[in-house]
mmCIF file of C-alpha atoms and ligand atoms in Angstrom:
data_model
loop_
_atom_site.group_PDB
_atom_site.id
_atom_site.type_symbol
_atom_site.label_atom_id
_atom_site.label_comp_id
_atom_site.label_asym_id
_atom_site.label_seq_id
_atom_site.Cartn_x
_atom_site.Cartn_y
_atom_site.Cartn_z
ATOM 1 C CA MET A 1 0.000 0.000 0.000
ATOM 2 C CA SER A 2 1.223 3.466 -0.807
ATOM 3 C CA ALA A 3 2.223 5.695 2.109
ATOM 4 C CA THR A 4 1.343 8.814 0.158
ATOM 5 C CA PRO A 5 -2.137 9.924 -0.812
ATOM 6 C CA LYS A 6 -2.568 9.645 -4.581
ATOM 7 C CA CYS A 7 -3.546 13.269 -4.830
ATOM 8 C CA THR A 8 -0.132 14.925 -4.800
ATOM 9 C CA THR A 9 -0.700 18.249 -6.503
ATOM 10 C CA ARG A 10 0.945 21.290 -5.019
ATOM 11 C CA ASP A 11 -2.381 22.592 -3.732
ATOM 12 C CA TYR A 12 -3.099 19.437 -1.884
ATOM 13 C CA ARG A 13 0.366 19.201 -0.391
ATOM 14 C CA GLU A 14 0.106 22.764 0.883
ATOM 15 C CA GLN A 15 -3.338 22.148 2.253
ATOM 16 C CA ARG A 16 -2.256 18.870 3.810
ATOM 17 C CA ASP A 17 0.705 20.532 5.573
ATOM 18 C CA ALA A 18 -1.386 23.515 6.606
ATOM 19 C CA HIS A 19 -3.999 21.300 8.177
ATOM 20 C CA ASP A 20 -1.611 18.952 9.867
ATOM 21 C CA ILE A 21 -2.594 15.722 8.190
ATOM 22 C CA HIS A 22 0.064 13.508 9.683
ATOM 23 C CA TRP A 23 0.667 9.774 9.590
ATOM 24 C CA ARG A 24 -0.922 7.318 11.920
ATOM 25 C CA LEU A 25 1.049 4.917 14.026
ATOM 26 C CA PRO A 26 0.573 1.230 13.162
ATOM 27 C CA GLY A 27 -3.111 0.382 13.296
ATOM 28 C CA PRO A 28 -5.986 -0.519 11.070
ATOM 29 C CA PHE A 29 -5.037 2.144 8.549
ATOM 30 C CA TYR A 30 -1.273 1.865 8.992
ATOM 31 C CA HIS A 31 0.668 4.564 7.144
ATOM 32 C CA MET A 32 -2.518 6.267 6.113
ATOM 33 C CA PRO A 33 -3.245 9.980 6.434
ATOM 34 C CA VAL A 34 -5.265 11.031 9.429
ATOM 35 C CA ILE A 35 -8.508 12.544 8.261
ATOM 36 C CA LYS A 36 -10.280 14.894 10.623
ATOM 37 C CA LYS A 37 -12.958 16.547 8.547
ATOM 38 C CA ILE A 38 -14.635 15.607 5.270
ATOM 39 C CA GLY A 39 -17.348 17.138 3.121
ATOM 40 C CA VAL A 40 -20.159 15.279 1.415
ATOM 41 C CA LEU A 41 -22.251 16.511 -1.511
ATOM 42 C CA THR A 42 -24.848 15.242 -3.952
ATOM 43 C CA GLY A 43 -24.904 16.424 -7.559
ATOM 44 C CA GLY A 44 -26.896 15.910 -10.751
ATOM 45 C CA GLY A 45 -30.418 14.517 -10.982
ATOM 46 C CA ASP A 46 -31.522 12.904 -7.744
ATOM 47 C CA ALA A 47 -31.840 9.139 -7.389
ATOM 48 C CA PRO A 48 -33.504 7.121 -4.628
ATOM 49 C CA GLY A 49 -30.748 6.087 -2.231
ATOM 50 C CA LEU A 50 -28.829 9.379 -2.009
ATOM 51 C CA ASN A 51 -29.919 9.846 1.589
ATOM 52 C CA ALA A 52 -28.863 6.298 2.422
ATOM 53 C CA VAL A 53 -25.336 7.101 1.171
ATOM 54 C CA ILE A 54 -25.231 10.349 3.173
ATOM 55 C CA ARG A 55 -26.385 8.486 6.274
ATOM 56 C CA ALA A 56 -23.734 5.785 5.852
ATOM 57 C CA VAL A 57 -21.014 8.390 5.278
ATOM 58 C CA VAL A 58 -22.018 10.375 8.372
ATOM 59 C CA LYS A 59 -22.329 7.348 10.645
ATOM 60 C CA THR A 60 -19.158 5.557 9.543
ATOM 61 C CA ALA A 61 -17.073 8.736 9.483
ATOM 62 C CA THR A 62 -18.338 9.941 12.855
ATOM 63 C CA ASN A 63 -17.613 6.560 14.399
ATOM 64 C CA ALA A 64 -14.062 6.879 13.025
ATOM 65 C CA GLY A 65 -13.706 10.279 14.710
ATOM 66 C CA VAL A 66 -14.156 12.306 11.542
ATOM 67 C CA THR A 67 -16.373 15.382 11.333
ATOM 68 C CA VAL A 68 -18.700 15.503 8.321
ATOM 69 C CA ILE A 69 -19.736 18.728 6.618
ATOM 70 C CA GLY A 70 -22.832 18.517 4.432
ATOM 71 C CA LEU A 71 -22.459 20.701 1.338
ATOM 72 C CA GLU A 72 -25.759 21.837 -0.143
ATOM 73 C CA ASP A 73 -26.670 21.913 -3.822
ATOM 74 C CA SER A 74 -23.636 20.036 -5.064
ATOM 75 C CA PHE A 75 -20.429 22.091 -5.342
ATOM 76 C CA ASP A 76 -22.377 25.258 -4.598
ATOM 77 C CA GLY A 77 -21.804 24.202 -0.976
ATOM 78 C CA LEU A 78 -18.198 25.240 -1.571
ATOM 79 C CA ILE A 79 -19.182 28.540 -3.163
ATOM 80 C CA TYR A 80 -21.700 30.009 -0.775
ATOM 81 C CA PRO A 81 -20.703 29.937 2.944
ATOM 82 C CA GLU A 82 -24.308 29.565 4.068
ATOM 83 C CA LYS A 83 -24.679 26.339 2.078
ATOM 84 C CA SER A 84 -22.751 24.056 4.422
ATOM 85 C CA ARG A 85 -23.426 22.567 7.829
ATOM 86 C CA VAL A 86 -22.042 19.922 10.156
ATOM 87 C CA LEU A 87 -23.902 16.624 9.879
ATOM 88 C CA THR A 88 -24.120 14.416 12.943
ATOM 89 C CA PRO A 89 -25.760 10.987 13.267
ATOM 90 C CA ALA A 90 -28.803 12.810 14.701
ATOM 91 C CA ASP A 91 -29.101 14.778 11.461
ATOM 92 C CA VAL A 92 -29.323 11.617 9.378
ATOM 93 C CA ARG A 93 -31.779 9.797 11.600
ATOM 94 C CA ASP A 94 -34.749 8.474 9.658
ATOM 95 C CA ILE A 95 -33.461 9.366 6.197
ATOM 96 C CA LEU A 96 -32.527 5.837 5.091
ATOM 97 C CA ARG A 97 -35.917 5.231 3.548
ATOM 98 C CA ARG A 98 -36.420 8.691 2.060
ATOM 99 C CA GLY A 99 -35.959 9.525 -1.616
ATOM 100 C CA GLY A 100 -34.431 12.821 -2.734
ATOM 101 C CA THR A 101 -31.446 14.248 -0.870
ATOM 102 C CA ILE A 102 -31.327 16.222 2.361
ATOM 103 C CA LEU A 103 -28.431 18.204 0.855
ATOM 104 C CA GLY A 104 -30.249 19.312 -2.286
ATOM 105 C CA THR A 105 -28.738 18.955 -5.714
ATOM 106 C CA VAL A 106 -28.338 20.785 -9.003
ATOM 107 C CA ASN A 107 -28.287 19.356 -12.501
ATOM 108 C CA ARG A 108 -26.270 22.025 -14.147
ATOM 109 C CA GLY A 109 -23.799 20.759 -16.788
ATOM 110 C CA ASP A 110 -20.395 22.422 -16.596
ATOM 111 C CA PRO A 111 -19.853 24.783 -13.635
ATOM 112 C CA PHE A 112 -16.446 25.804 -15.004
ATOM 113 C CA ALA A 113 -18.031 27.260 -18.135
ATOM 114 C CA GLU A 114 -18.558 30.777 -16.816
ATOM 115 C CA PRO A 115 -17.530 32.887 -13.813
ATOM 116 C CA ILE A 116 -20.110 32.972 -11.049
ATOM 117 C CA ALA A 117 -21.605 36.052 -9.488
ATOM 118 C CA THR A 118 -22.221 35.907 -5.722
ATOM 119 C CA PRO A 119 -23.112 38.604 -3.189
ATOM 120 C CA LEU A 120 -19.408 38.561 -2.281
ATOM 121 C CA GLY A 121 -18.252 39.193 -5.857
ATOM 122 C CA THR A 122 -17.638 37.397 -9.139
ATOM 123 C CA PHE A 123 -15.386 34.364 -8.987
ATOM 124 C CA ASN A 124 -13.855 31.665 -11.084
ATOM 125 C CA TYR A 125 -15.892 28.664 -9.903
ATOM 126 C CA ALA A 126 -12.992 26.268 -9.434
ATOM 127 C CA ASP A 127 -10.743 28.751 -7.616
ATOM 128 C CA ARG A 128 -13.546 29.755 -5.304
ATOM 129 C CA ALA A 129 -14.467 26.140 -4.475
ATOM 130 C CA ILE A 130 -10.850 25.174 -3.750
ATOM 131 C CA GLU A 131 -10.354 28.244 -1.602
ATOM 132 C CA THR A 132 -13.449 27.462 0.453
ATOM 133 C CA PHE A 133 -12.425 23.817 0.777
ATOM 134 C CA GLU A 134 -9.157 24.979 2.291
ATOM 135 C CA GLN A 135 -10.719 27.657 4.481
ATOM 136 C CA MET A 136 -13.139 25.118 5.910
ATOM 137 C CA GLU A 137 -10.176 22.896 6.745
ATOM 138 C CA MET A 138 -11.610 19.860 5.099
ATOM 139 C CA ASP A 139 -9.309 16.963 4.313
ATOM 140 C CA ALA A 140 -11.377 15.262 1.620
ATOM 141 C CA LEU A 141 -14.749 15.152 -0.129
ATOM 142 C CA VAL A 142 -17.265 12.435 -0.893
ATOM 143 C CA CYS A 143 -18.917 13.404 -4.182
ATOM 144 C CA ILE A 144 -22.089 11.456 -4.901
ATOM 145 C CA GLY A 145 -23.284 11.885 -8.450
ATOM 146 C CA GLY A 146 -23.695 10.690 -11.993
ATOM 147 C CA ASP A 147 -21.473 11.118 -15.022
ATOM 148 C CA GLY A 148 -21.639 14.932 -14.925
ATOM 149 C CA THR A 149 -20.844 15.256 -11.222
ATOM 150 C CA LEU A 150 -18.094 12.639 -11.436
ATOM 151 C CA ALA A 151 -16.525 14.558 -14.333
ATOM 152 C CA ILE A 152 -16.624 17.794 -12.300
ATOM 153 C CA SER A 153 -15.207 15.901 -9.312
ATOM 154 C CA TYR A 154 -12.368 14.588 -11.440
ATOM 155 C CA GLU A 155 -11.563 18.156 -12.484
ATOM 156 C CA PHE A 156 -11.440 19.220 -8.838
ATOM 157 C CA PHE A 157 -9.318 16.202 -7.990
ATOM 158 C CA LYS A 158 -6.842 17.133 -10.715
ATOM 159 C CA ARG A 159 -6.782 20.659 -9.294
ATOM 160 C CA GLY A 160 -5.836 19.334 -5.862
ATOM 161 C CA ILE A 161 -8.941 18.406 -3.873
ATOM 162 C CA PRO A 162 -8.610 14.908 -2.418
ATOM 163 C CA LEU A 163 -11.935 13.201 -3.056
ATOM 164 C CA VAL A 164 -13.772 9.961 -3.663
ATOM 165 C CA GLY A 165 -16.713 9.547 -6.047
ATOM 166 C CA VAL A 166 -19.859 7.550 -5.411
ATOM 167 C CA PRO A 167 -21.803 6.626 -8.563
ATOM 168 C CA LYS A 168 -25.457 7.571 -8.625
ATOM 169 C CA THR A 169 -27.962 7.266 -11.410
ATOM 170 C CA ILE A 170 -31.276 5.701 -12.139
ATOM 171 C CA ASP A 171 -29.990 5.282 -15.712
ATOM 172 C CA ASN A 172 -27.374 2.641 -14.743
ATOM 173 C CA ASP A 173 -25.078 4.059 -17.399
ATOM 174 C CA ILE A 174 -21.901 4.702 -15.383
ATOM 175 C CA VAL A 175 -18.965 2.601 -16.538
ATOM 176 C CA GLY A 176 -16.853 0.661 -14.049
ATOM 177 C CA THR A 177 -19.726 -0.404 -11.802
ATOM 178 C CA THR A 178 -22.210 -3.166 -12.514
ATOM 179 C CA SER A 179 -24.974 -1.222 -10.820
ATOM 180 C CA CYS A 180 -25.913 2.082 -9.234
ATOM 181 C CA PHE A 181 -28.456 2.712 -6.517
ATOM 182 C CA GLY A 182 -31.627 4.261 -7.876
ATOM 183 C CA PHE A 183 -31.806 1.954 -10.868
ATOM 184 C CA ASP A 184 -33.647 -0.821 -9.031
ATOM 185 C CA THR A 185 -36.196 1.657 -7.673
ATOM 186 C CA ALA A 186 -36.769 3.172 -11.120
ATOM 187 C CA VAL A 187 -37.173 -0.263 -12.705
ATOM 188 C CA SER A 188 -39.582 -1.347 -9.969
ATOM 189 C CA PHE A 189 -41.689 1.747 -10.560
ATOM 190 C CA ALA A 190 -41.662 1.265 -14.345
ATOM 191 C CA THR A 191 -42.645 -2.373 -13.890
ATOM 192 C CA ASP A 192 -45.565 -1.431 -11.679
ATOM 193 C CA ALA A 193 -46.683 1.184 -14.230
ATOM 194 C CA ILE A 194 -46.496 -1.326 -17.088
ATOM 195 C CA ASP A 195 -48.484 -3.846 -15.034
ATOM 196 C CA ARG A 196 -51.233 -1.263 -14.592
ATOM 197 C CA LEU A 197 -51.196 -0.273 -18.239
ATOM 198 C CA HIS A 198 -51.628 -3.908 -19.273
ATOM 199 C CA THR A 199 -55.094 -4.183 -17.803
ATOM 200 C CA THR A 200 -56.426 -0.976 -19.317
ATOM 201 C CA ALA A 201 -54.749 -1.628 -22.705
ATOM 202 C CA GLU A 202 -56.320 -5.074 -22.793
ATOM 203 C CA ALA A 203 -59.759 -3.777 -21.774
ATOM 204 C CA HIS A 204 -59.762 -1.217 -24.607
ATOM 205 C CA ARG A 205 -57.737 -3.296 -27.084
ATOM 206 C CA ARG A 206 -55.353 -0.430 -27.474
ATOM 207 C CA ILE A 207 -51.684 0.071 -28.013
ATOM 208 C CA ILE A 208 -50.144 1.869 -25.065
ATOM 209 C CA VAL A 209 -46.677 3.350 -25.412
ATOM 210 C CA VAL A 210 -44.725 3.946 -22.187
ATOM 211 C CA GLU A 211 -41.745 6.297 -22.177
ATOM 212 C CA VAL A 212 -39.062 5.678 -19.575
ATOM 213 C CA MET A 213 -35.894 7.594 -18.681
ATOM 214 C CA GLY A 214 -32.317 6.464 -19.244
ATOM 215 C CA ARG A 215 -30.804 9.136 -21.494
ATOM 216 C CA TYR A 216 -28.598 7.387 -24.062
ATOM 217 C CA ALA A 217 -28.790 3.940 -22.449
ATOM 218 C CA GLY A 218 -31.661 1.464 -22.529
ATOM 219 C CA TRP A 219 -31.192 -0.213 -19.148
ATOM 220 C CA ILE A 220 -34.445 0.995 -17.563
ATOM 221 C CA ALA A 221 -36.436 0.246 -20.732
ATOM 222 C CA LEU A 222 -34.982 -3.236 -21.068
ATOM 223 C CA HIS A 223 -35.248 -4.279 -17.425
ATOM 224 C CA GLY A 224 -38.599 -2.581 -16.826
ATOM 225 C CA GLY A 225 -39.937 -3.810 -20.142
ATOM 226 C CA VAL A 226 -38.974 -7.424 -19.521
ATOM 227 C CA ALA A 227 -40.163 -7.344 -15.900
ATOM 228 C CA GLY A 228 -43.463 -5.810 -17.001
ATOM 229 C CA GLY A 229 -43.914 -8.225 -19.921
ATOM 230 C CA ALA A 230 -43.831 -5.557 -22.650
ATOM 231 C CA ASP A 231 -44.359 -6.702 -26.236
ATOM 232 C CA VAL A 232 -42.022 -4.148 -27.801
ATOM 233 C CA ILE A 233 -38.960 -2.510 -26.226
ATOM 234 C CA LEU A 234 -37.222 0.323 -28.046
ATOM 235 C CA ILE A 235 -33.791 1.273 -26.722
ATOM 236 C CA PRO A 236 -31.173 3.806 -27.847
ATOM 237 C CA GLU A 237 -28.695 1.029 -28.606
ATOM 238 C CA ILE A 238 -30.974 -0.399 -31.344
ATOM 239 C CA PRO A 239 -32.426 2.199 -33.744
ATOM 240 C CA TYR A 240 -35.957 1.067 -34.527
ATOM 241 C CA ASP A 241 -37.980 0.529 -37.677
ATOM 242 C CA LEU A 242 -41.674 1.156 -36.982
ATOM 243 C CA ASP A 243 -42.691 -1.271 -39.713
ATOM 244 C CA LYS A 244 -41.169 -4.013 -37.560
ATOM 245 C CA VAL A 245 -43.154 -2.795 -34.575
ATOM 246 C CA VAL A 246 -46.333 -2.802 -36.663
ATOM 247 C CA GLU A 247 -45.591 -6.415 -37.684
ATOM 248 C CA CYS A 248 -45.358 -7.360 -34.007
ATOM 249 C CA VAL A 249 -48.645 -5.589 -33.153
ATOM 250 C CA ARG A 250 -50.436 -7.314 -36.087
ATOM 251 C CA ARG A 251 -49.024 -10.694 -35.102
ATOM 252 C CA ARG A 252 -50.454 -10.233 -31.636
ATOM 253 C CA ASP A 253 -53.819 -9.208 -33.082
ATOM 254 C CA ASP A 254 -53.790 -12.335 -35.251
ATOM 255 C CA HIS A 255 -53.184 -14.431 -32.161
ATOM 256 C CA GLY A 256 -56.100 -12.781 -30.401
ATOM 257 C CA ALA A 257 -54.190 -10.519 -28.001
ATOM 258 C CA ARG A 258 -55.470 -7.328 -29.694
ATOM 259 C CA PHE A 259 -53.558 -5.010 -27.403
ATOM 260 C CA SER A 260 -49.865 -4.243 -27.172
ATOM 261 C CA ILE A 261 -47.550 -2.579 -24.690
ATOM 262 C CA VAL A 262 -44.614 -0.712 -26.186
ATOM 263 C CA VAL A 263 -41.841 0.533 -23.892
ATOM 264 C CA VAL A 264 -39.696 3.259 -25.406
ATOM 265 C CA ALA A 265 -36.561 4.683 -23.837
ATOM 266 C CA GLU A 266 -36.455 8.485 -23.971
ATOM 267 C CA GLY A 267 -33.214 8.263 -25.973
ATOM 268 C CA ALA A 268 -34.467 5.763 -28.577
ATOM 269 C CA ARG A 269 -34.465 6.890 -32.201
ATOM 270 C CA PRO A 270 -35.866 5.650 -35.486
ATOM 271 C CA LEU A 271 -33.474 4.044 -37.975
ATOM 272 C CA ASP A 272 -33.836 6.968 -40.339
ATOM 273 C CA GLY A 273 -34.261 9.712 -37.742
ATOM 274 C CA VAL A 274 -32.952 11.399 -34.645
ATOM 275 C CA ARG A 275 -33.798 11.110 -30.953
ATOM 276 C CA SER A 276 -36.526 13.383 -29.587
ATOM 277 C CA VAL A 277 -35.218 16.452 -27.793
ATOM 278 C CA VAL A 278 -37.327 19.075 -26.025
ATOM 279 C CA GLN A 279 -34.466 21.437 -25.296
ATOM 280 C CA ALA A 280 -31.121 21.540 -27.081
ATOM 281 C CA ALA A 281 -27.863 21.619 -25.127
ATOM 282 C CA GLU A 282 -26.523 25.067 -24.318
ATOM 283 C CA THR A 283 -23.655 26.436 -22.231
ATOM 284 C CA GLY A 284 -23.769 24.763 -18.856
ATOM 285 C CA HIS A 285 -26.806 22.606 -19.682
ATOM 286 C CA VAL A 286 -27.098 19.197 -21.286
ATOM 287 C CA GLU A 287 -29.886 18.554 -23.794
ATOM 288 C CA ARG A 288 -33.287 17.539 -22.414
ATOM 289 C CA LEU A 289 -34.804 14.468 -23.982
ATOM 290 C CA GLY A 290 -38.538 14.005 -24.424
ATOM 291 C CA GLY A 291 -41.205 13.250 -26.971
ATOM 292 C CA ALA A 292 -40.182 9.724 -27.958
ATOM 293 C CA ALA A 293 -43.450 8.113 -26.789
ATOM 294 C CA LYS A 294 -45.632 10.695 -28.521
ATOM 295 C CA HIS A 295 -43.779 10.191 -31.783
ATOM 296 C CA VAL A 296 -44.035 6.401 -31.594
ATOM 297 C CA ALA A 297 -47.709 6.506 -30.532
ATOM 298 C CA ASP A 298 -48.706 8.943 -33.301
ATOM 299 C CA GLU A 299 -46.969 6.837 -35.925
ATOM 300 C CA LEU A 300 -48.320 3.526 -34.646
ATOM 301 C CA GLU A 301 -51.871 4.862 -34.618
ATOM 302 C CA ARG A 302 -51.441 6.053 -38.203
ATOM 303 C CA LEU A 303 -49.853 2.831 -39.410
ATOM 304 C CA THR A 304 -52.081 0.323 -37.569
ATOM 305 C CA GLU A 305 -55.307 2.330 -37.326
ATOM 306 C CA LYS A 306 -55.568 1.064 -33.781
ATOM 307 C CA GLU A 307 -56.407 3.395 -30.928
ATOM 308 C CA THR A 308 -53.116 4.303 -29.283
ATOM 309 C CA ARG A 309 -52.251 6.137 -26.080
ATOM 310 C CA TYR A 310 -48.956 7.101 -24.528
ATOM 311 C CA VAL A 311 -47.707 7.686 -20.989
ATOM 312 C CA VAL A 312 -44.472 9.412 -19.958
ATOM 313 C CA LEU A 313 -43.256 8.118 -16.595
ATOM 314 C CA GLY A 314 -40.754 10.974 -16.290
ATOM 315 C CA HIS A 315 -39.621 12.038 -12.852
ATOM 316 C CA LEU A 316 -41.941 9.595 -11.108
ATOM 317 C CA GLN A 317 -39.108 7.134 -11.730
ATOM 318 C CA ARG A 318 -36.771 9.257 -9.627
ATOM 319 C CA GLY A 319 -39.161 10.019 -6.791
ATOM 320 C CA GLY A 320 -40.301 7.999 -3.811
ATOM 321 C CA ASP A 321 -38.601 5.635 -1.427
ATOM 322 C CA PRO A 322 -35.638 3.501 -2.490
ATOM 323 C CA THR A 323 -36.092 -0.268 -2.686
ATOM 324 C CA ALA A 324 -34.330 -2.524 -0.188
ATOM 325 C CA PHE A 325 -31.711 -3.315 -2.846
ATOM 326 C CA ASP A 326 -30.966 0.372 -3.419
ATOM 327 C CA ARG A 327 -30.837 1.114 0.313
ATOM 328 C CA THR A 328 -28.280 -1.606 0.898
ATOM 329 C CA LEU A 329 -26.175 -0.761 -2.171
ATOM 330 C CA ALA A 330 -26.222 2.930 -1.221
ATOM 331 C CA THR A 331 -25.224 2.090 2.358
ATOM 332 C CA ARG A 332 -22.359 -0.100 1.121
ATOM 333 C CA PHE A 333 -21.190 2.680 -1.211
ATOM 334 C CA GLY A 334 -21.210 5.223 1.618
ATOM 335 C CA GLY A 335 -19.202 2.987 3.927
ATOM 336 C CA LYS A 336 -16.725 2.132 1.188
ATOM 337 C CA ALA A 337 -16.240 5.801 0.309
ATOM 338 C CA VAL A 338 -15.251 6.602 3.895
ATOM 339 C CA GLU A 339 -12.936 3.588 3.964
ATOM 340 C CA LEU A 340 -11.176 4.802 0.805
ATOM 341 C CA ILE A 341 -10.748 8.268 2.281
ATOM 342 C CA LEU A 342 -9.306 6.883 5.496
ATOM 343 C CA ARG A 343 -6.905 4.841 3.373
ATOM 344 C CA GLY A 344 -5.903 7.901 1.349
ATOM 345 C CA GLN A 345 -7.160 6.363 -1.883
ATOM 346 C CA PHE A 346 -8.347 9.537 -3.571
ATOM 347 C CA GLY A 347 -9.386 10.142 -7.155
ATOM 348 C CA ARG A 348 -11.318 6.876 -7.209
ATOM 349 C CA MET A 349 -14.953 5.942 -7.590
ATOM 350 C CA VAL A 350 -16.570 3.302 -5.433
ATOM 351 C CA ALA A 351 -17.909 0.574 -7.710
ATOM 352 C CA ASN A 352 -19.989 -2.559 -7.454
ATOM 353 C CA ALA A 353 -18.192 -5.647 -8.714
ATOM 354 C CA PRO A 354 -20.210 -8.445 -7.091
ATOM 355 C CA PRO A 355 -19.585 -9.880 -4.610
ATOM 356 C CA GLU A 356 -17.219 -7.033 -3.758
ATOM 357 C CA LEU A 357 -17.034 -3.290 -3.836
ATOM 358 C CA VAL A 358 -13.927 -1.972 -5.545
ATOM 359 C CA ALA A 359 -12.319 1.414 -6.277
ATOM 360 C CA VAL A 360 -11.839 2.424 -9.893
ATOM 361 C CA PRO A 361 -9.837 5.481 -10.998
ATOM 362 C CA LEU A 362 -12.143 8.387 -11.848
ATOM 363 C CA GLY A 363 -10.098 8.949 -14.991
ATOM 364 C CA ASP A 364 -11.271 5.561 -16.289
ATOM 365 C CA VAL A 365 -14.901 6.473 -15.751
ATOM 366 C CA VAL A 366 -15.568 10.039 -16.815
ATOM 367 C CA GLY A 367 -16.704 10.911 -20.305
ATOM 368 C CA LYS A 368 -17.928 7.375 -20.997
ATOM 369 C CA THR A 369 -21.389 5.819 -21.073
ATOM 370 C CA LYS A 370 -22.213 2.214 -20.201
ATOM 371 C CA LEU A 371 -24.626 1.096 -22.896
ATOM 372 C CA VAL A 372 -26.632 -2.130 -23.005
ATOM 373 C CA PRO A 373 -24.381 -4.651 -24.793
ATOM 374 C CA LEU A 374 -26.155 -6.163 -27.772
ATOM 375 C CA ASP A 375 -25.169 -9.654 -26.596
ATOM 376 C CA TYR A 376 -26.555 -9.067 -23.081
ATOM 377 C CA ASP A 377 -28.336 -12.249 -22.051
ATOM 378 C CA LEU A 378 -31.515 -10.460 -20.944
ATOM 379 C CA LEU A 379 -31.814 -8.839 -24.355
ATOM 380 C CA GLN A 380 -31.192 -12.180 -26.082
ATOM 381 C CA THR A 381 -33.719 -13.981 -23.905
ATOM 382 C CA ALA A 382 -36.341 -11.305 -24.529
ATOM 383 C CA ARG A 383 -35.792 -11.704 -28.272
ATOM 384 C CA MET A 384 -36.079 -15.487 -27.996
ATOM 385 C CA MET A 385 -39.390 -14.991 -26.155
ATOM 386 C CA GLY A 386 -40.766 -12.886 -29.009
ATOM 387 C CA VAL A 387 -40.216 -9.362 -27.710
ATOM 388 C CA SER A 388 -39.660 -6.979 -30.636
ATOM 389 C CA PHE A 389 -36.839 -4.443 -30.478
ATOM 390 C CA GLY A 390 -38.046 -2.867 -33.688
ATOM 391 C CA ASP A 391 -35.140 -4.227 -35.727
HETATM 392 O O1 F6P B 401 -29.807 11.090 -15.640
HETATM 393 C C1 F6P B 401 -30.954 10.922 -14.894
HETATM 394 C C2 F6P B 401 -32.125 11.496 -15.607
HETATM 395 O O2 F6P B 401 -33.255 11.229 -14.819
HETATM 396 C C3 F6P B 401 -32.314 11.032 -17.045
HETATM 397 O O3 F6P B 401 -32.851 9.751 -17.096
HETATM 398 C C4 F6P B 401 -33.170 12.139 -17.603
HETATM 399 O O4 F6P B 401 -32.999 12.282 -18.988
HETATM 400 C C5 F6P B 401 -32.634 13.333 -16.907
HETATM 401 O O5 F6P B 401 -32.033 12.906 -15.716
HETATM 402 C C6 F6P B 401 -33.697 14.354 -16.581
HETATM 403 O O6 F6P B 401 -33.079 15.451 -16.016
HETATM 404 P P1 F6P B 401 -33.867 16.673 -15.347
HETATM 405 O O7 F6P B 401 -34.259 16.236 -13.975
HETATM 406 O O8 F6P B 401 -32.869 17.756 -15.360
HETATM 407 O O9 F6P B 401 -35.071 16.924 -16.185
#
């Protein structure tokens, strides 16, 4: 094991010396830096389980003698002095089962894009955050977030802030980890919605199109669609041909089913077209997807002359209480993040690699998207069972 924290930029060394991070005597974290105070933040779109991570971080860190500072609204907690507070075990009581995040979050693309104006003046975002980190005498950060937040975290790490990332997303699209908390809850909700839509679709002999989230990955659509027994699943990884979907609907009609459930991922696109976007990307903001279900429903109604309805599950997939699976995964992630910090293993992301949790370098993770592999067994099995992917 290395005796030196991985983060060795000049800033960090200065900060480390200034704040008297010294070396422990032999013990459980032999030759590891002593950590006295850490910050925790949540960034990007919320996901059920964020509070469970915060709770695990606060409880494990406090039990190790480390003070935890909760930073509100992602890295804004390092910009505005009033957006940070000490978190004790009493502050995280009863939050295990709650969705959302007690720290608040922002889903704001690139914070480095422009200077920020505060009541105290206009600052370069990164400089201001690093300065505050040092002034608050924190030794490390736990940054809980998706691809965007992890990319920002990596930037801060490269600029000298010792930190550990915790992957969060309902989309399940972060590379390096087999799963993220939030995904199971989103899939469970989508499955329940599809179950409900089955009965009404059957009663009216309609096609019902259900749009689920996932951005450029089809994990929620595939898992929710299979669990809910959808007839058609359209995912971003497989551009669809609506004629193939129509064939599937007609086949079902011929066999007497006379209704069909079509699950479409928000990022799915037709073979000869583009994905549906409601708001294009602009400085500091990623593009907003939406409209896929309406497009598919309109076209299917035209092509099949069957009554067709569509439902957009939207943010319902992100709300509500986390499932037991997500609570336990989130708790494991929180504990592992604190362990990595105590071991001085900065610049890493906690990752699920069953049966273990591992630490993967943030540099191997950022800027990439984990898509559904076309040879994924669930996809193959669904095909073998007659589910159409519109190809
Ligand atoms: O990345 C999570 C996610 O929920 C996506 O599935 C979705 O496209 C996006 O966030 C929605 O973001 P917002 O909450 O900013 O509308």
